[in-house]
Tab-separated table of C-alpha atoms in Angstrom:
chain	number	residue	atom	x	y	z
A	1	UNK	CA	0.000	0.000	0.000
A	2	UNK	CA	1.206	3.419	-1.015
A	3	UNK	CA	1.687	5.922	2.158
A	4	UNK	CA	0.541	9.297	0.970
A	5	UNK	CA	3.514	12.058	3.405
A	6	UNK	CA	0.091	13.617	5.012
A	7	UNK	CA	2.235	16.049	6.866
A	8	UNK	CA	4.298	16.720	3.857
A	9	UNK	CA	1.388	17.657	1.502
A	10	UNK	CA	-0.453	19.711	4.319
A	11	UNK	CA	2.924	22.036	4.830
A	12	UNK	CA	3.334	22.495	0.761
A	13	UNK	CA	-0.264	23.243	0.739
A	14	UNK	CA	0.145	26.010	3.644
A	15	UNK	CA	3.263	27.748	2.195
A	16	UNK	CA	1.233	27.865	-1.061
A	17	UNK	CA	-1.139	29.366	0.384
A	18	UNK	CA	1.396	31.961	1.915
A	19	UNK	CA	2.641	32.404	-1.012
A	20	UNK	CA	-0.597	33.385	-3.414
A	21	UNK	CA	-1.778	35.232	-0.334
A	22	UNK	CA	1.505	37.843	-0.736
A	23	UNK	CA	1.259	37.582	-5.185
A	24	UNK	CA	-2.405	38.229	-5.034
A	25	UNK	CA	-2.768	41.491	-2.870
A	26	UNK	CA	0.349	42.703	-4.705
A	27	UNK	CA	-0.811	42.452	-7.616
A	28	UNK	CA	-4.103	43.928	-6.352
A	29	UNK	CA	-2.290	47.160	-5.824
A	30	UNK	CA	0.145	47.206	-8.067
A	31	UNK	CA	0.477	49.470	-11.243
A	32	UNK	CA	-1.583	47.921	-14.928
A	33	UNK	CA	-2.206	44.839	-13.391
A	34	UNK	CA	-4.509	46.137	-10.432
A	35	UNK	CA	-6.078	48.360	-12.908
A	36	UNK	CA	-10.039	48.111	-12.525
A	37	UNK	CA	-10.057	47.593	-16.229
A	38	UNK	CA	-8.222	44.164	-15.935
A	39	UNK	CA	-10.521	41.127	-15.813
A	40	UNK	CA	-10.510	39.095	-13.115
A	41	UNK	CA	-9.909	36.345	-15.084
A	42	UNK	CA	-6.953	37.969	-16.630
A	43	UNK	CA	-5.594	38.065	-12.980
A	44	UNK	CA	-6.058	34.756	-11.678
A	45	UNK	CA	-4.753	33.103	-15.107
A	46	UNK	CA	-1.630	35.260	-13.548
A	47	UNK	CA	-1.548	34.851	-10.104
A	48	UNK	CA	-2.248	30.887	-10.045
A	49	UNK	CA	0.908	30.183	-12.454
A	50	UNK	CA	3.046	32.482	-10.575
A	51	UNK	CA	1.894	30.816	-7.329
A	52	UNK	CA	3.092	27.389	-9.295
A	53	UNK	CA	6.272	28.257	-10.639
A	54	UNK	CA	7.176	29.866	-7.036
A	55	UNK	CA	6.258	27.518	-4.930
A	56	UNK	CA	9.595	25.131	-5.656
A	57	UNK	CA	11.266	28.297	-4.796
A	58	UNK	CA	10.000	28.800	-0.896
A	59	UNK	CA	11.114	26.859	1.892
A	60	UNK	CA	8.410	24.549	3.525
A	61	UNK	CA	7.227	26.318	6.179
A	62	UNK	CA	6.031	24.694	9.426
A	63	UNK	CA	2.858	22.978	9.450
A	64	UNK	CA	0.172	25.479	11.222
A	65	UNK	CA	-3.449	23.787	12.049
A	66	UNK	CA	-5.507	25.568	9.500
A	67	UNK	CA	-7.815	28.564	10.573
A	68	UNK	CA	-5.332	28.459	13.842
A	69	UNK	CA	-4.740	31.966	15.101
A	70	UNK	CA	-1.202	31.230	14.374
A	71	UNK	CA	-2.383	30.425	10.820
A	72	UNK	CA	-4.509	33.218	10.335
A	73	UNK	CA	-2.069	35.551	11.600
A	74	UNK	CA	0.744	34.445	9.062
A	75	UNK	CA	-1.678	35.027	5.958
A	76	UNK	CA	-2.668	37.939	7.587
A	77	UNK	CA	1.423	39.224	7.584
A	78	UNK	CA	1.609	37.536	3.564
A	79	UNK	CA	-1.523	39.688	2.775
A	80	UNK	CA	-0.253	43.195	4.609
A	81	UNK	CA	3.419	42.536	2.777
A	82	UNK	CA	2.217	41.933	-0.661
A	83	UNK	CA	-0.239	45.044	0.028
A	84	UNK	CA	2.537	46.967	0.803
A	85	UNK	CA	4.984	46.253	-2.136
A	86	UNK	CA	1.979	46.955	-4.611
A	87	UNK	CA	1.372	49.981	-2.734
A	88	UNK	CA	4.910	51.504	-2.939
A	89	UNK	CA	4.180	51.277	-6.700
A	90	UNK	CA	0.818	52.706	-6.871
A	91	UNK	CA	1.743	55.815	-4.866
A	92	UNK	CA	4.046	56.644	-7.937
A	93	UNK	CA	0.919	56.802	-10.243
A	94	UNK	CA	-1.120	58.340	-7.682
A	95	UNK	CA	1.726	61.783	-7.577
A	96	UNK	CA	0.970	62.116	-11.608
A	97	UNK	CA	-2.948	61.831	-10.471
A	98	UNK	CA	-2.299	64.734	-7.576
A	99	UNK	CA	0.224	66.903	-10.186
A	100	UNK	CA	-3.078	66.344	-13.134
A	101	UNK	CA	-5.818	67.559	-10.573
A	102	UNK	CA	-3.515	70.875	-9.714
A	103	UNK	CA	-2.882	71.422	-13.214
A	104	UNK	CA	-6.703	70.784	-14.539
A	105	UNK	CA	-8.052	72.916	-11.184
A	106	UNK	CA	-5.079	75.534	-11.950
A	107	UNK	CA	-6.553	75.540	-15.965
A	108	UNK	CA	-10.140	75.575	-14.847
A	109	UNK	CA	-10.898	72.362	-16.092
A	110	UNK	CA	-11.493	70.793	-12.482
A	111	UNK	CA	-15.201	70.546	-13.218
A	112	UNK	CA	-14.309	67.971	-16.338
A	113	UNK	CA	-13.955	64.913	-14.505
A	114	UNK	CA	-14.839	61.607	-15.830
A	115	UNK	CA	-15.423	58.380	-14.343
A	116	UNK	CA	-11.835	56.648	-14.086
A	117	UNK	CA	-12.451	52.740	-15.131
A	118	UNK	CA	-8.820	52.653	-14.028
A	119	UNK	CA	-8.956	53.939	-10.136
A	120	UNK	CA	-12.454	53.837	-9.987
A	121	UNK	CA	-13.627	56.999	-8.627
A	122	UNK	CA	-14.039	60.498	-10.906
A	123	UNK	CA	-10.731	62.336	-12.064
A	124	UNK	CA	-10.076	65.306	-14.093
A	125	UNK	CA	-9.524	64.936	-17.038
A	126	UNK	CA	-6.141	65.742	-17.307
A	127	UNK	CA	-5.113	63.716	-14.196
A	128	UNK	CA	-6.506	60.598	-16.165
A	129	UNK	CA	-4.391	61.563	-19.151
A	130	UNK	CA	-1.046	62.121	-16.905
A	131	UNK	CA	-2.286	58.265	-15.529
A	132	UNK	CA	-2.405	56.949	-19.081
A	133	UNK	CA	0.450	58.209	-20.174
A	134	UNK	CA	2.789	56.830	-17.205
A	135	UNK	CA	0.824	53.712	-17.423
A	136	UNK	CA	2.184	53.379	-21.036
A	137	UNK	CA	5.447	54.270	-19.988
A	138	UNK	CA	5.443	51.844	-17.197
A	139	UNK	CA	4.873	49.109	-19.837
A	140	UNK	CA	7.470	50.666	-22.371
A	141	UNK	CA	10.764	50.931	-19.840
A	142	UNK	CA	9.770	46.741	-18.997
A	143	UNK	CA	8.957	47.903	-15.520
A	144	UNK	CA	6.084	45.315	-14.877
A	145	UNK	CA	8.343	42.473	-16.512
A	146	UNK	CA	11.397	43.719	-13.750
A	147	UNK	CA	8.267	43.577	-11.122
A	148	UNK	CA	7.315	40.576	-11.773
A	149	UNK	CA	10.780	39.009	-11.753
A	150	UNK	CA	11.772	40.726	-8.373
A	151	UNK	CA	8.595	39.598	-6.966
A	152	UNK	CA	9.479	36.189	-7.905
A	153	UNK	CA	12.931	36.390	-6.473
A	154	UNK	CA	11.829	37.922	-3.159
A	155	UNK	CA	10.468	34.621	-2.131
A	156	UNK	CA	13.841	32.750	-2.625
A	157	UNK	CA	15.391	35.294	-0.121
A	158	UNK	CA	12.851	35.754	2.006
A	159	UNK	CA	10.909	32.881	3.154
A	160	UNK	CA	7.111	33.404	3.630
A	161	UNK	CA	7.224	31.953	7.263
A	162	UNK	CA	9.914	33.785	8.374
A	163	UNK	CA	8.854	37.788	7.249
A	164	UNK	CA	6.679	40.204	8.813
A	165	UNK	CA	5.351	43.610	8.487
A	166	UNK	CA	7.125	45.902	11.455
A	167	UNK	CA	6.384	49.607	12.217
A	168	UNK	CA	9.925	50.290	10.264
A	169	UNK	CA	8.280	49.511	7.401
A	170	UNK	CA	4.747	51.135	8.221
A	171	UNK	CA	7.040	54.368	8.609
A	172	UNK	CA	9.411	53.742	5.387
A	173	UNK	CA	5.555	53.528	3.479
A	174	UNK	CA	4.697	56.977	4.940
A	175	UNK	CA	8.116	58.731	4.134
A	176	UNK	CA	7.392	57.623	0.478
A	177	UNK	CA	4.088	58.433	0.092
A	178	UNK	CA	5.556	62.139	1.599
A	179	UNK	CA	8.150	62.124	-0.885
A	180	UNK	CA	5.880	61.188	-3.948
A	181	UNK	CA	3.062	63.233	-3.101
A	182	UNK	CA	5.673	66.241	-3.045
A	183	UNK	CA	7.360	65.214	-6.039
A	184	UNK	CA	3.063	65.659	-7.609
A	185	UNK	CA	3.086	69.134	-6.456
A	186	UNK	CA	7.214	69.595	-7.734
A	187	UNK	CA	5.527	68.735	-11.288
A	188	UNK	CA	2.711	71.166	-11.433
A	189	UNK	CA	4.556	73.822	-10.078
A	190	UNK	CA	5.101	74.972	-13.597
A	191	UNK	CA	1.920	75.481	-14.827
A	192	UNK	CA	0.364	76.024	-11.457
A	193	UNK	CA	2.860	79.139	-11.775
A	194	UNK	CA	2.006	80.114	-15.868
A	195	UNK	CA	-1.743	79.940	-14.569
A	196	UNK	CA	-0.923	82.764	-11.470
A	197	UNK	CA	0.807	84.831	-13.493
A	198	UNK	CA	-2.217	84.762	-16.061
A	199	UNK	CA	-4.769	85.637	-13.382
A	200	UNK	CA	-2.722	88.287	-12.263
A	201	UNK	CA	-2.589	89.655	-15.584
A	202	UNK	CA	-6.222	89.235	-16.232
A	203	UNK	CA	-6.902	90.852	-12.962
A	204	UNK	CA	-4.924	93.657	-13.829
A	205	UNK	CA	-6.446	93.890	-17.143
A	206	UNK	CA	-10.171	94.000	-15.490
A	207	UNK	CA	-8.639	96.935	-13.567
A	208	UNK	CA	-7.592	98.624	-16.717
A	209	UNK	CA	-10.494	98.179	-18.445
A	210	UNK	CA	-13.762	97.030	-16.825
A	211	UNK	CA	-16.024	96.837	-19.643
A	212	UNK	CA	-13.860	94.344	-21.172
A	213	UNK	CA	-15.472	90.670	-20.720
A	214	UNK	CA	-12.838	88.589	-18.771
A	215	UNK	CA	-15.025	85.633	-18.508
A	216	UNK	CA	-14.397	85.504	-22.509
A	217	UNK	CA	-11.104	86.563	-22.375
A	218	UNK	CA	-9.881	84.511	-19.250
A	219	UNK	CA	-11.107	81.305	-19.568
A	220	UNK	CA	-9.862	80.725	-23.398
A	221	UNK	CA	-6.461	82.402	-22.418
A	222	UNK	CA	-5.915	80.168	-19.412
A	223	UNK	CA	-6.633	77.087	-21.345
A	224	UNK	CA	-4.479	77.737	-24.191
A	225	UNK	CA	-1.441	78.168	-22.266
A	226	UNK	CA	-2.300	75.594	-19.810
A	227	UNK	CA	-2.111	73.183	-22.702
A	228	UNK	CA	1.148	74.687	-24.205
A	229	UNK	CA	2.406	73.986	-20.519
A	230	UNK	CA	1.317	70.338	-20.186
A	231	UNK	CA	2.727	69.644	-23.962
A	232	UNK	CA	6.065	71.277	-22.470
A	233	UNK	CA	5.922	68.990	-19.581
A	234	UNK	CA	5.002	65.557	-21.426
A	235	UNK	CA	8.920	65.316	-22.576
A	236	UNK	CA	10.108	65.241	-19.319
A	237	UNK	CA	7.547	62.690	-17.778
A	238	UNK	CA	9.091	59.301	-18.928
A	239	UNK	CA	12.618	60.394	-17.040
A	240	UNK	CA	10.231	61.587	-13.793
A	241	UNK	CA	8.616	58.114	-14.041
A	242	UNK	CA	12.322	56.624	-14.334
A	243	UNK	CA	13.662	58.604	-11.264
A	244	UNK	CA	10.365	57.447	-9.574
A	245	UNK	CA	10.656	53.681	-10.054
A	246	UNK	CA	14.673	53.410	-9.498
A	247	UNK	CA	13.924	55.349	-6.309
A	248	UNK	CA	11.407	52.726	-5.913
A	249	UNK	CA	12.961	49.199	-6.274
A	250	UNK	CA	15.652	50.176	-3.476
A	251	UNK	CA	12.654	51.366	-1.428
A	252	UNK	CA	11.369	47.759	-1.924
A	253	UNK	CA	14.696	45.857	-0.919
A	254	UNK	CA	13.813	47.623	2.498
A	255	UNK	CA	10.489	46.323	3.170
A	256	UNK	CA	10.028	42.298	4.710
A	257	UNK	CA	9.431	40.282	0.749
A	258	UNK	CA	10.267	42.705	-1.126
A	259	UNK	CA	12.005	42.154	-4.555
């Protein structure tokens, strides 16, 4: 009679567990593949494979009962790490959505918002366009393929059992976000400025001259050179998303699993 290793298959079937746990919330989070617009379907044909080719990777951790506090508390740590490496990710995106809602509110344009399939909740319209276009550029530098393939070798250093979330790491998250969020405001600075000095002007105009009509003057001005402004900024945005990222990956070497 053939003797199935009961314990042996229980522990492979906990760490694999572990293991989709921390590739599924990543990839939750993380930039064009935690994109509302993804299927589902797309993302488990992804995450189950990944999970397989992986799982020869990761130690065998310990057998846990299942649905043990001890059990729940590991997924629990798998779930909060994975969340965390999409997350440092997704902030970058998130700075070209605050620097695209400055500019659009700056250019008047803050009441054309549209329903973002992408983030799910209404963003001006030029906030979605900055998100499109780093999107594409995120795909373009091989970014998601180096994501990927750190994620992958984060397991091999890091066992699943043996990593968990600490306030370090809540902190190093917060720094970041800080750091991003400021970099937003950095890139709208330029138009934020074209757009003051243009009020000021139009002010000063109104002052001049009241009967002139600075709702027809204003708006059309404002809008012009707001887009001159944003087509003199779109250059520069692929080596701002480059700075971004290889600021990034270092950032994730720092945090428990990351690549």
């Amino acid at each position: 009679m053939i003797e199935l290793p009961v314990d042996e298959l229980l522990a492979s079937l906990q760490t694999g567990l572990l293991v989709l746990a921390r590739i599924a919330s990543m990839l939750m989070l993380a930039p064009v593949f935690g994109e509302r617009g993804v299927p589902q379907t797309v993302r488990l044909m992804l995450v189950l494979p990944l999970t397989v080719l992986v799982l020869p990777l990761v130690p065998v951790a310990d057998a846990l009962t299942m649905f043990s506090a001890a059990w729940v508390w590991a997924m629990a740590q798998q779930v909060l790490i994975g969340i965390s490496m999409g997350l440092t990710l997704r902030l970058v995106f998130e700075a070209f959505a605050l620097a695209g809602e400055l500019i659009a509110n700056s250019m008047g344009l803050g009441f054309a918002q549209l329903a973002d399939p992408v983030r799910g909740v209404n963003t001006p319209i030029v906030g979605q366009f900055l998100i499109i276009v780093a999107s594409l550029l995120f795909v373009a530098t091989g970014a998601h393929l180096t994501l990927i393939e750190g994620l992958v070798g984060s397991f091999r250093d890091r066992p699943v059992a043996q990593t968990a979330l600490d306030w370090a790491s809540v902190r190093l998250m917060l720094d970041w976000a800080g750091s991003l969020f400021a970099g937003g405001v950095q890139l709208a600075l330029p138009v934020l400025a074209a757009m003051l000095a243009v009020n000021l002007a139009i002010g000063v105009l109104g002052r001049s001259a009241p009967t002139i009509n600075l709702m027809a003057v204003g708006f059309p001005l404002t809008l012009v050179l707001g887009l001159l402004m944003l087509r003199w900024l779109l250059p520069g945005l692929a080596e701002l998303l480059t700075q971004w990222l290889d600021a990034a990956w270092p950032m994730l070497e720092q945090l428990p699993g990351g690549v």
